[in-house]
Amino acid sequence: EPEVTQTPSHQVTQMGQEVILRCVPISNHLYFYWYRQILGQKVEFLVSFYNNEISEKSEIFDDQFSVERPDGSNFTLKIRSTKLEDSAMYFCATATVSYNEQFFGPGTRLTVL
Amino acid sequence: SQQGEEDPQALSIQEGENATMNCSYKTSINNLQWYRQNSGRGLVHLILIRSNEREKHSGRLRVTLDTSKKSSSLLITASRAADTASYFCATDAGGGSQGNLIFGKGTKLSVKP
């Protein structure tokens, strides 16, 4: 069964460093999302991406964040200068169309020291 | 305002019993989805119910949706120890959103063998 994959599974970084989280969507999916979950808290929407551009973003998704599909397959989330409060699980999700089921990857645990 | 709030926050039952979890939301929606999350792991999609549907079944899962009360319930019948996980409802933001999901805090289900 096709699945969303994410790399790395765990990333440890120093505050102020840049990180890139990678996602490989399910091949026929056209809508891509990033969510995050701070330990013990809700899953929060960050950004949606369709047709090579951002469709929607939340207040969390500030200028430190960016997304792109560099090679038509990977979907990446970049945090330019990480802060301690960016420590969280980051989930990529994809869907065939915007109001269908979203399939989530296993997540990347980001730890900012 | 909060969207997609589940209750109870925690539920402990014996194997073989049924588990019912409820979700309330505040704004109009296009669909509502239920997800399962095992501790520290990714989100597994369980079922999607559209706003024009009232009930949906998938295996041992039964989901109802009452748009007049802005509520949904997830019933797991004949529970198993492997059903132990957190369960989340997620709604879209309605209107012209691109399907980004708004999650509740979840119900932590513990099924004792």
PDB file of C-alpha atoms in Angstrom:
ATOM      1  CA  GLU A   1       0.000   0.000   0.000  1.00  0.00           C
ATOM      2  CA  PRO A   2       1.416   3.418  -0.915  1.00  0.00           C
ATOM      3  CA  GLU A   3       2.493   5.544   2.020  1.00  0.00           C
ATOM      4  CA  VAL A   4       3.942   8.912   2.825  1.00  0.00           C
ATOM      5  CA  THR A   5       7.546   8.764   3.939  1.00  0.00           C
ATOM      6  CA  GLN A   6       9.536  11.325   5.876  1.00  0.00           C
ATOM      7  CA  THR A   7      13.215  11.817   6.573  1.00  0.00           C
ATOM      8  CA  PRO A   8      14.954  12.061   8.901  1.00  0.00           C
ATOM      9  CA  SER A   9      12.986  10.336  11.627  1.00  0.00           C
ATOM     10  CA  HIS A  10      14.806  12.376  14.265  1.00  0.00           C
ATOM     11  CA  GLN A  11      16.784  15.601  13.870  1.00  0.00           C
ATOM     12  CA  VAL A  12      18.745  17.271  16.623  1.00  0.00           C
ATOM     13  CA  THR A  13      19.986  20.780  15.964  1.00  0.00           C
ATOM     14  CA  GLN A  14      21.382  23.789  17.735  1.00  0.00           C
ATOM     15  CA  MET A  15      19.281  26.903  18.140  1.00  0.00           C
ATOM     16  CA  GLY A  16      19.765  29.240  15.204  1.00  0.00           C
ATOM     17  CA  GLN A  17      20.633  26.490  12.751  1.00  0.00           C
ATOM     18  CA  GLU A  18      18.701  25.758   9.587  1.00  0.00           C
ATOM     19  CA  VAL A  19      16.903  22.441   9.182  1.00  0.00           C
ATOM     20  CA  ILE A  20      15.223  20.839   6.203  1.00  0.00           C
ATOM     21  CA  LEU A  21      12.608  18.189   6.731  1.00  0.00           C
ATOM     22  CA  ARG A  22      11.765  15.987   3.783  1.00  0.00           C
ATOM     23  CA  CYS A  23       8.613  14.216   2.709  1.00  0.00           C
ATOM     24  CA  VAL A  24       7.872  11.939  -0.213  1.00  0.00           C
ATOM     25  CA  PRO A  25       4.153  12.120  -0.966  1.00  0.00           C
ATOM     26  CA  ILE A  26       2.033   9.329  -2.342  1.00  0.00           C
ATOM     27  CA  SER A  27       2.574   9.475  -6.093  1.00  0.00           C
ATOM     28  CA  ASN A  28      -0.864  10.506  -7.367  1.00  0.00           C
ATOM     29  CA  HIS A  29      -1.546  12.988  -4.586  1.00  0.00           C
ATOM     30  CA  LEU A  30      -1.730  16.649  -5.465  1.00  0.00           C
ATOM     31  CA  TYR A  31      -2.298  18.369  -2.117  1.00  0.00           C
ATOM     32  CA  PHE A  32       0.449  18.526   0.470  1.00  0.00           C
ATOM     33  CA  TYR A  33       0.398  19.686   4.048  1.00  0.00           C
ATOM     34  CA  TRP A  34       2.730  20.183   6.983  1.00  0.00           C
ATOM     35  CA  TYR A  35       1.534  19.893  10.548  1.00  0.00           C
ATOM     36  CA  ARG A  36       3.366  19.907  13.838  1.00  0.00           C
ATOM     37  CA  GLN A  37       2.673  18.462  17.254  1.00  0.00           C
ATOM     38  CA  ILE A  38       4.456  19.802  20.284  1.00  0.00           C
ATOM     39  CA  LEU A  39       4.825  17.076  22.900  1.00  0.00           C
ATOM     40  CA  GLY A  40       1.533  16.478  24.672  1.00  0.00           C
ATOM     41  CA  GLN A  41      -0.353  19.020  22.592  1.00  0.00           C
ATOM     42  CA  LYS A  42      -2.684  19.126  19.610  1.00  0.00           C
ATOM     43  CA  VAL A  43      -1.653  18.559  16.051  1.00  0.00           C
ATOM     44  CA  GLU A  44      -1.477  22.023  14.455  1.00  0.00           C
ATOM     45  CA  PHE A  45      -1.727  22.964  10.810  1.00  0.00           C
ATOM     46  CA  LEU A  46       1.242  24.832   9.364  1.00  0.00           C
ATOM     47  CA  VAL A  47       0.821  25.092   5.602  1.00  0.00           C
ATOM     48  CA  SER A  48      -0.909  23.624   2.572  1.00  0.00           C
ATOM     49  CA  PHE A  49       0.667  23.418  -0.879  1.00  0.00           C
ATOM     50  CA  TYR A  50      -0.923  22.806  -4.257  1.00  0.00           C
ATOM     51  CA  ASN A  51       0.185  23.341  -7.820  1.00  0.00           C
ATOM     52  CA  ASN A  52       3.646  24.412  -6.675  1.00  0.00           C
ATOM     53  CA  GLU A  53       2.501  27.191  -4.435  1.00  0.00           C
ATOM     54  CA  ILE A  54       1.303  27.762  -0.923  1.00  0.00           C
ATOM     55  CA  SER A  55      -2.487  27.593  -0.693  1.00  0.00           C
ATOM     56  CA  GLU A  56      -2.891  28.477   2.923  1.00  0.00           C
ATOM     57  CA  LYS A  57      -0.731  28.981   5.988  1.00  0.00           C
ATOM     58  CA  SER A  58      -1.310  29.384   9.684  1.00  0.00           C
ATOM     59  CA  GLU A  59      -0.008  32.033  12.042  1.00  0.00           C
ATOM     60  CA  ILE A  60       2.704  29.610  13.100  1.00  0.00           C
ATOM     61  CA  PHE A  61       4.122  29.569   9.580  1.00  0.00           C
ATOM     62  CA  ASP A  62       6.096  32.782   9.811  1.00  0.00           C
ATOM     63  CA  ASP A  63       9.026  34.063   7.743  1.00  0.00           C
ATOM     64  CA  GLN A  64      11.319  31.477   9.280  1.00  0.00           C
ATOM     65  CA  PHE A  65       9.436  28.704   7.498  1.00  0.00           C
ATOM     66  CA  SER A  66       9.362  27.844   3.817  1.00  0.00           C
ATOM     67  CA  VAL A  67       8.193  24.924   1.694  1.00  0.00           C
ATOM     68  CA  GLU A  68       9.032  23.724  -1.764  1.00  0.00           C
ATOM     69  CA  ARG A  69       8.973  20.774  -4.135  1.00  0.00           C
ATOM     70  CA  PRO A  70      12.540  20.968  -5.394  1.00  0.00           C
ATOM     71  CA  ASP A  71      12.433  18.010  -7.769  1.00  0.00           C
ATOM     72  CA  GLY A  72       8.771  17.226  -8.339  1.00  0.00           C
ATOM     73  CA  SER A  73       8.757  14.375  -5.865  1.00  0.00           C
ATOM     74  CA  ASN A  74      10.122  15.527  -2.511  1.00  0.00           C
ATOM     75  CA  PHE A  75       8.203  18.084  -0.516  1.00  0.00           C
ATOM     76  CA  THR A  76      10.351  19.946   1.989  1.00  0.00           C
ATOM     77  CA  LEU A  77       9.849  22.147   5.012  1.00  0.00           C
ATOM     78  CA  LYS A  78      12.718  24.464   5.858  1.00  0.00           C
ATOM     79  CA  ILE A  79      13.146  26.300   9.125  1.00  0.00           C
ATOM     80  CA  ARG A  80      15.800  28.963   8.599  1.00  0.00           C
ATOM     81  CA  SER A  81      16.841  29.753  12.140  1.00  0.00           C
ATOM     82  CA  THR A  82      15.467  27.272  14.632  1.00  0.00           C
ATOM     83  CA  LYS A  83      14.224  28.292  18.057  1.00  0.00           C
ATOM     84  CA  LEU A  84      13.791  26.159  21.145  1.00  0.00           C
ATOM     85  CA  GLU A  85      10.023  26.314  20.713  1.00  0.00           C
ATOM     86  CA  ASP A  86      10.293  24.709  17.273  1.00  0.00           C
ATOM     87  CA  SER A  87      10.975  21.391  19.004  1.00  0.00           C
ATOM     88  CA  ALA A  88       8.076  19.173  17.957  1.00  0.00           C
ATOM     89  CA  MET A  89       7.006  16.298  15.745  1.00  0.00           C
ATOM     90  CA  TYR A  90       6.519  17.503  12.190  1.00  0.00           C
ATOM     91  CA  PHE A  91       4.098  15.575  10.030  1.00  0.00           C
ATOM     92  CA  CYS A  92       3.697  15.706   6.307  1.00  0.00           C
ATOM     93  CA  ALA A  93       0.301  14.765   4.908  1.00  0.00           C
ATOM     94  CA  THR A  94      -0.948  14.356   1.366  1.00  0.00           C
ATOM     95  CA  ALA A  95      -4.301  13.991  -0.347  1.00  0.00           C
ATOM     96  CA  THR A  96      -5.640  13.387  -3.841  1.00  0.00           C
ATOM     97  CA  VAL A  97      -7.974  16.360  -3.619  1.00  0.00           C
ATOM     98  CA  SER A  98      -8.374  18.955  -0.920  1.00  0.00           C
ATOM     99  CA  TYR A  99     -11.451  17.464   0.797  1.00  0.00           C
ATOM    100  CA  ASN A 100     -10.439  13.832   0.730  1.00  0.00           C
ATOM    101  CA  GLU A 101      -8.631  11.775   3.307  1.00  0.00           C
ATOM    102  CA  GLN A 102      -5.226  13.046   4.279  1.00  0.00           C
ATOM    103  CA  PHE A 103      -2.547  10.439   4.717  1.00  0.00           C
ATOM    104  CA  PHE A 104       0.147  11.247   7.199  1.00  0.00           C
ATOM    105  CA  GLY A 105       3.781  10.295   7.229  1.00  0.00           C
ATOM    106  CA  PRO A 106       5.434   8.868  10.349  1.00  0.00           C
ATOM    107  CA  GLY A 107       6.808  12.271  11.322  1.00  0.00           C
ATOM    108  CA  THR A 108      10.170  13.843  12.027  1.00  0.00           C
ATOM    109  CA  ARG A 109      10.991  14.539  15.641  1.00  0.00           C
ATOM    110  CA  LEU A 110      12.864  17.843  15.744  1.00  0.00           C
ATOM    111  CA  THR A 111      14.812  18.643  18.882  1.00  0.00           C
ATOM    112  CA  VAL A 112      16.313  22.127  19.147  1.00  0.00           C
ATOM    113  CA  LEU A 113      18.990  22.520  21.824  1.00  0.00           C
TER     114      LEU A 113
ATOM    115  CA  SER B   1     -12.812  29.235  19.593  1.00  0.00           C
ATOM    116  CA  GLN B   2     -11.817  25.587  19.661  1.00  0.00           C
ATOM    117  CA  GLN B   3     -12.700  23.297  16.774  1.00  0.00           C
ATOM    118  CA  GLY B   4     -12.822  19.547  17.071  1.00  0.00           C
ATOM    119  CA  GLU B   5     -12.844  18.908  20.811  1.00  0.00           C
ATOM    120  CA  GLU B   6     -13.080  15.307  21.923  1.00  0.00           C
ATOM    121  CA  ASP B   7     -14.458  13.836  25.067  1.00  0.00           C
ATOM    122  CA  PRO B   8     -13.721  12.049  27.203  1.00  0.00           C
ATOM    123  CA  GLN B   9     -10.059  13.000  27.462  1.00  0.00           C
ATOM    124  CA  ALA B  10      -9.271   9.494  28.649  1.00  0.00           C
ATOM    125  CA  LEU B  11     -11.163   6.221  28.523  1.00  0.00           C
ATOM    126  CA  SER B  12     -10.206   2.902  30.061  1.00  0.00           C
ATOM    127  CA  ILE B  13     -12.132  -0.264  29.188  1.00  0.00           C
ATOM    128  CA  GLN B  14     -11.763  -4.027  29.184  1.00  0.00           C
ATOM    129  CA  GLU B  15     -11.063  -5.978  26.032  1.00  0.00           C
ATOM    130  CA  GLY B  16     -14.309  -6.907  24.313  1.00  0.00           C
ATOM    131  CA  GLU B  17     -16.177  -3.827  25.479  1.00  0.00           C
ATOM    132  CA  ASN B  18     -17.264  -1.035  23.189  1.00  0.00           C
ATOM    133  CA  ALA B  19     -15.591   2.361  23.275  1.00  0.00           C
ATOM    134  CA  THR B  20     -17.388   5.552  22.355  1.00  0.00           C
ATOM    135  CA  MET B  21     -15.611   8.838  21.807  1.00  0.00           C
ATOM    136  CA  ASN B  22     -17.277  12.125  21.015  1.00  0.00           C
ATOM    137  CA  CYS B  23     -16.182  15.198  19.131  1.00  0.00           C
ATOM    138  CA  SER B  24     -17.721  18.640  18.970  1.00  0.00           C
ATOM    139  CA  TYR B  25     -16.883  21.447  16.626  1.00  0.00           C
ATOM    140  CA  LYS B  26     -17.988  25.017  16.152  1.00  0.00           C
ATOM    141  CA  THR B  27     -17.975  26.080  12.514  1.00  0.00           C
ATOM    142  CA  SER B  28     -19.502  24.615   9.372  1.00  0.00           C
ATOM    143  CA  ILE B  29     -17.490  21.828   7.821  1.00  0.00           C
ATOM    144  CA  ASN B  30     -17.154  19.893   4.586  1.00  0.00           C
ATOM    145  CA  ASN B  31     -16.082  16.714   6.286  1.00  0.00           C
ATOM    146  CA  LEU B  32     -14.857  15.258   9.551  1.00  0.00           C
ATOM    147  CA  GLN B  33     -12.108  12.696   9.881  1.00  0.00           C
ATOM    148  CA  TRP B  34     -11.002  10.416  12.689  1.00  0.00           C
ATOM    149  CA  TYR B  35      -7.383   9.463  13.223  1.00  0.00           C
ATOM    150  CA  ARG B  36      -5.536   7.138  15.569  1.00  0.00           C
ATOM    151  CA  GLN B  37      -2.115   7.804  17.003  1.00  0.00           C
ATOM    152  CA  ASN B  38      -0.059   5.301  18.905  1.00  0.00           C
ATOM    153  CA  SER B  39       2.274   6.847  21.427  1.00  0.00           C
ATOM    154  CA  GLY B  40       5.047   8.805  19.706  1.00  0.00           C
ATOM    155  CA  ARG B  41       4.015   7.614  16.273  1.00  0.00           C
ATOM    156  CA  GLY B  42       2.300   9.005  13.184  1.00  0.00           C
ATOM    157  CA  LEU B  43      -1.387   9.543  12.564  1.00  0.00           C
ATOM    158  CA  VAL B  44      -3.339   6.737  10.969  1.00  0.00           C
ATOM    159  CA  HIS B  45      -6.441   7.703   9.039  1.00  0.00           C
ATOM    160  CA  LEU B  46      -9.493   5.759  10.207  1.00  0.00           C
ATOM    161  CA  ILE B  47     -12.548   7.161   8.523  1.00  0.00           C
ATOM    162  CA  LEU B  48     -13.906  10.269   6.793  1.00  0.00           C
ATOM    163  CA  ILE B  49     -17.522  11.317   6.961  1.00  0.00           C
ATOM    164  CA  ARG B  50     -18.856  14.084   4.772  1.00  0.00           C
ATOM    165  CA  SER B  51     -21.223  16.769   5.946  1.00  0.00           C
ATOM    166  CA  ASN B  52     -24.137  15.239   4.005  1.00  0.00           C
ATOM    167  CA  GLU B  53     -23.628  11.818   5.619  1.00  0.00           C
ATOM    168  CA  ARG B  54     -25.051  10.775   8.966  1.00  0.00           C
ATOM    169  CA  GLU B  55     -23.371   7.459   9.611  1.00  0.00           C
ATOM    170  CA  LYS B  56     -20.495   5.466   8.249  1.00  0.00           C
ATOM    171  CA  HIS B  57     -19.031   2.061   9.045  1.00  0.00           C
ATOM    172  CA  SER B  58     -15.611   0.565   8.545  1.00  0.00           C
ATOM    173  CA  GLY B  59     -14.958  -2.825  10.098  1.00  0.00           C
ATOM    174  CA  ARG B  60     -15.393  -2.431  13.865  1.00  0.00           C
ATOM    175  CA  LEU B  61     -15.682   1.351  13.560  1.00  0.00           C
ATOM    176  CA  ARG B  62     -18.898   3.269  13.382  1.00  0.00           C
ATOM    177  CA  VAL B  63     -18.931   7.042  12.990  1.00  0.00           C
ATOM    178  CA  THR B  64     -21.947   9.300  13.248  1.00  0.00           C
ATOM    179  CA  LEU B  65     -22.230  12.947  12.359  1.00  0.00           C
ATOM    180  CA  ASP B  66     -24.905  15.356  13.529  1.00  0.00           C
ATOM    181  CA  THR B  67     -24.360  18.662  11.772  1.00  0.00           C
ATOM    182  CA  SER B  68     -27.260  20.303  13.616  1.00  0.00           C
ATOM    183  CA  LYS B  69     -25.479  19.649  16.912  1.00  0.00           C
ATOM    184  CA  LYS B  70     -22.021  20.016  15.377  1.00  0.00           C
ATOM    185  CA  SER B  71     -20.938  16.737  16.860  1.00  0.00           C
ATOM    186  CA  SER B  72     -19.604  13.352  15.857  1.00  0.00           C
ATOM    187  CA  SER B  73     -19.023  10.094  17.629  1.00  0.00           C
ATOM    188  CA  LEU B  74     -16.645   7.222  17.013  1.00  0.00           C
ATOM    189  CA  LEU B  75     -17.667   3.807  18.251  1.00  0.00           C
ATOM    190  CA  ILE B  76     -15.186   0.956  18.367  1.00  0.00           C
ATOM    191  CA  THR B  77     -16.951  -2.329  18.934  1.00  0.00           C
ATOM    192  CA  ALA B  78     -15.455  -5.420  20.539  1.00  0.00           C
ATOM    193  CA  SER B  79     -12.302  -3.553  21.495  1.00  0.00           C
ATOM    194  CA  ARG B  80      -8.883  -5.194  21.535  1.00  0.00           C
ATOM    195  CA  ALA B  81      -5.718  -4.384  23.426  1.00  0.00           C
ATOM    196  CA  ALA B  82      -4.242  -3.272  20.092  1.00  0.00           C
ATOM    197  CA  ASP B  83      -6.842  -0.485  19.945  1.00  0.00           C
ATOM    198  CA  THR B  84      -4.996   1.265  22.760  1.00  0.00           C
ATOM    199  CA  ALA B  85      -4.049   4.652  21.303  1.00  0.00           C
ATOM    200  CA  SER B  86      -5.108   8.279  21.161  1.00  0.00           C
ATOM    201  CA  TYR B  87      -8.007   9.083  18.878  1.00  0.00           C
ATOM    202  CA  PHE B  88      -8.448  12.467  17.249  1.00  0.00           C
ATOM    203  CA  CYS B  89     -11.204  14.045  15.269  1.00  0.00           C
ATOM    204  CA  ALA B  90     -10.211  16.579  12.666  1.00  0.00           C
ATOM    205  CA  THR B  91     -12.389  18.975  10.759  1.00  0.00           C
ATOM    206  CA  ASP B  92     -11.618  21.086   7.773  1.00  0.00           C
ATOM    207  CA  ALA B  93     -11.940  24.820   8.146  1.00  0.00           C
ATOM    208  CA  GLY B  94     -14.942  24.904   5.786  1.00  0.00           C
ATOM    209  CA  GLY B  95     -15.593  27.542   3.180  1.00  0.00           C
ATOM    210  CA  GLY B  96     -12.751  28.068   0.754  1.00  0.00           C
ATOM    211  CA  SER B  97     -10.041  26.363   2.776  1.00  0.00           C
ATOM    212  CA  GLN B  98      -7.779  23.897   0.995  1.00  0.00           C
ATOM    213  CA  GLY B  99      -8.709  21.116   3.368  1.00  0.00           C
ATOM    214  CA  ASN B 100      -6.276  21.966   6.133  1.00  0.00           C
ATOM    215  CA  LEU B 101      -7.354  20.060   9.199  1.00  0.00           C
ATOM    216  CA  ILE B 102      -8.083  21.332  12.673  1.00  0.00           C
ATOM    217  CA  PHE B 103      -7.470  18.703  15.314  1.00  0.00           C
ATOM    218  CA  GLY B 104      -8.870  18.270  18.781  1.00  0.00           C
ATOM    219  CA  LYS B 105      -6.830  17.281  21.806  1.00  0.00           C
ATOM    220  CA  GLY B 106      -7.815  13.661  21.452  1.00  0.00           C
ATOM    221  CA  THR B 107      -9.179  10.859  23.587  1.00  0.00           C
ATOM    222  CA  LYS B 108      -6.639   8.531  25.105  1.00  0.00           C
ATOM    223  CA  LEU B 109      -8.095   5.026  24.956  1.00  0.00           C
ATOM    224  CA  SER B 110      -6.678   2.235  27.059  1.00  0.00           C
ATOM    225  CA  VAL B 111      -7.971  -1.286  26.453  1.00  0.00           C
ATOM    226  CA  LYS B 112      -6.988  -3.748  29.129  1.00  0.00           C
ATOM    227  CA  PRO B 113      -6.593  -7.393  28.212  1.00  0.00           C
TER     228      PRO B 113
END
